[in-house]
Amino acid sequence: MILWTIQHQNAFDNLQKTGVLRTDEDHILWKEDFQFAYDWMASQMEEAIGPAPSNVKYPIWLWYEWEGIRKRPDMRSFGRYWAEKGTPIVLLTVDVPSNLIVLSDFDQWHIILGNSYLALSKEEEKNPVLPKEKSWERIFDLSIRTEYWGLEENKSIQATTWEIRKEWVKKAETFIIR
């Protein structure tokens, strides 16, 4: 499955040297604010694709679909959110075996980051029908289109995997954050 991931130059250099890229827990953005969500995603991944390799706690995030289209993210508009100005980053195009990937709705993932109930309607938001963490599982059903979530066609779909192997890399594009 062709996917895209944005990584710091140091992470890419490490991938070139070791042959594998795994999440370094010390470099997770806003870990102290969102650790509960990362832990939840890791547990969902274990159920869906199996346990993480030893010494890996969190997945690598990738893009499957960007703004409703199977294309790589546009780094001119998107890249600036990934690091401080002047930081070298790499956009990797990778071909990951589909049995090692979990896809989910990027926009609804932010409901989980906010530790909120993931409702399908305003009525359900007021009167939840599921336990909160069970409602979060809806991010994996990519067919959900409700007026409450928005019926837009430009849905962004994220992917998670435990690691990226050097042989999966099809293209590496370096950018400097502006």
Coordinates of C-alpha atoms in Angstrom, one line a residue, residues 70-171:
R70 CA -4.8 9.5 -2.9
K71 CA -1.9 11.9 -3.2
R72 CA 1.1 12.9 -1.2
P73 CA 0.6 15.9 1.2
D74 CA 1.4 19.3 -0.3
M75 CA 4.5 20.3 1.7
R76 CA 4.1 24.0 0.7
S77 CA 0.9 24.3 2.8
F78 CA 1.3 21.4 5.2
G79 CA 5.0 21.1 6.0
R80 CA 5.3 24.1 8.2
Y81 CA 3.4 22.3 11.0
W82 CA 6.0 19.6 11.5
A83 CA 9.0 21.5 13.0
E84 CA 10.6 24.8 13.7
K85 CA 11.6 27.1 10.8
G86 CA 14.9 25.9 9.2
T87 CA 14.5 22.3 10.2
P88 CA 15.2 19.7 7.5
I89 CA 12.4 17.2 7.1
V90 CA 11.9 14.3 4.7
L91 CA 8.6 13.3 2.9
L92 CA 8.9 9.5 2.4
T93 CA 6.8 7.6 -0.2
V94 CA 6.6 4.1 1.1
D95 CA 5.0 0.8 0.0
V96 CA 4.0 -0.9 3.2
P97 CA 2.3 -4.4 3.2
S98 CA -1.4 -3.7 3.8
N99 CA -1.6 -6.3 6.6
L100 CA 0.7 -4.1 8.7
I101 CA -1.4 -1.0 8.4
V102 CA -4.4 0.5 10.3
L103 CA -6.4 3.2 8.5
S104 CA -8.4 5.8 10.4
D105 CA -10.2 9.1 9.9
F106 CA -7.8 11.9 10.6
D107 CA -10.3 14.6 11.5
Q108 CA -12.2 12.3 13.9
W109 CA -8.9 11.3 15.5
H110 CA -8.9 14.8 16.9
I111 CA -12.0 14.0 18.9
I112 CA -10.0 11.3 20.6
L113 CA -7.1 13.7 21.2
G114 CA -9.6 15.9 22.9
N115 CA -10.7 12.9 25.1
S116 CA -14.3 13.4 24.0
Y117 CA -17.1 11.1 23.0
L118 CA -17.2 10.4 19.2
A119 CA -20.9 10.9 18.5
L120 CA -22.7 10.4 15.2
S121 CA -25.2 13.1 15.8
K122 CA -26.0 16.1 18.1
E123 CA -28.6 13.9 19.9
E124 CA -26.1 11.2 20.5
E125 CA -23.6 13.7 21.8
K126 CA -26.1 14.7 24.4
N127 CA -27.2 11.1 25.2
P128 CA -24.2 8.8 24.5
V129 CA -25.1 5.2 23.5
L130 CA -21.7 3.7 23.9
P131 CA -18.9 4.0 26.4
K132 CA -16.6 6.8 25.4
E133 CA -13.6 4.6 24.3
K134 CA -15.9 2.3 22.4
S135 CA -17.3 5.3 20.4
W136 CA -13.7 6.1 19.4
E137 CA -13.5 2.9 17.4
R138 CA -15.7 4.6 14.8
I139 CA -12.6 6.3 13.4
F140 CA -11.7 3.0 11.8
D141 CA -15.0 2.8 9.8
L142 CA -14.1 5.0 6.8
S143 CA -17.5 4.6 5.3
I144 CA -19.1 6.8 8.0
R145 CA -20.5 10.0 6.4
T146 CA -22.9 11.9 8.5
E147 CA -24.1 15.5 8.5
Y148 CA -22.7 15.8 12.0
W149 CA -19.2 14.8 10.9
G150 CA -19.5 16.6 7.6
L151 CA -20.4 15.1 4.3
E152 CA -17.4 16.6 2.5
E153 CA -15.6 14.6 0.0
N154 CA -12.1 15.8 1.0
K155 CA -11.7 13.4 4.0
S156 CA -8.1 12.9 5.1
I157 CA -7.2 9.3 6.1
Q158 CA -4.3 8.5 8.3
A159 CA -2.4 5.3 8.5
T160 CA -0.4 3.8 11.4
T161 CA 2.2 1.0 11.3
W162 CA 4.7 -0.2 13.8
E163 CA 7.8 0.4 11.6
I164 CA 9.0 1.4 8.2
R165 CA 11.7 -0.8 6.5
K166 CA 14.3 0.7 4.3
E167 CA 13.2 -1.6 1.4
W168 CA 9.7 -0.1 1.5
V169 CA 11.0 3.4 0.7
K170 CA 10.2 4.3 -2.9
K171 CA 11.0 8.0 -2.7

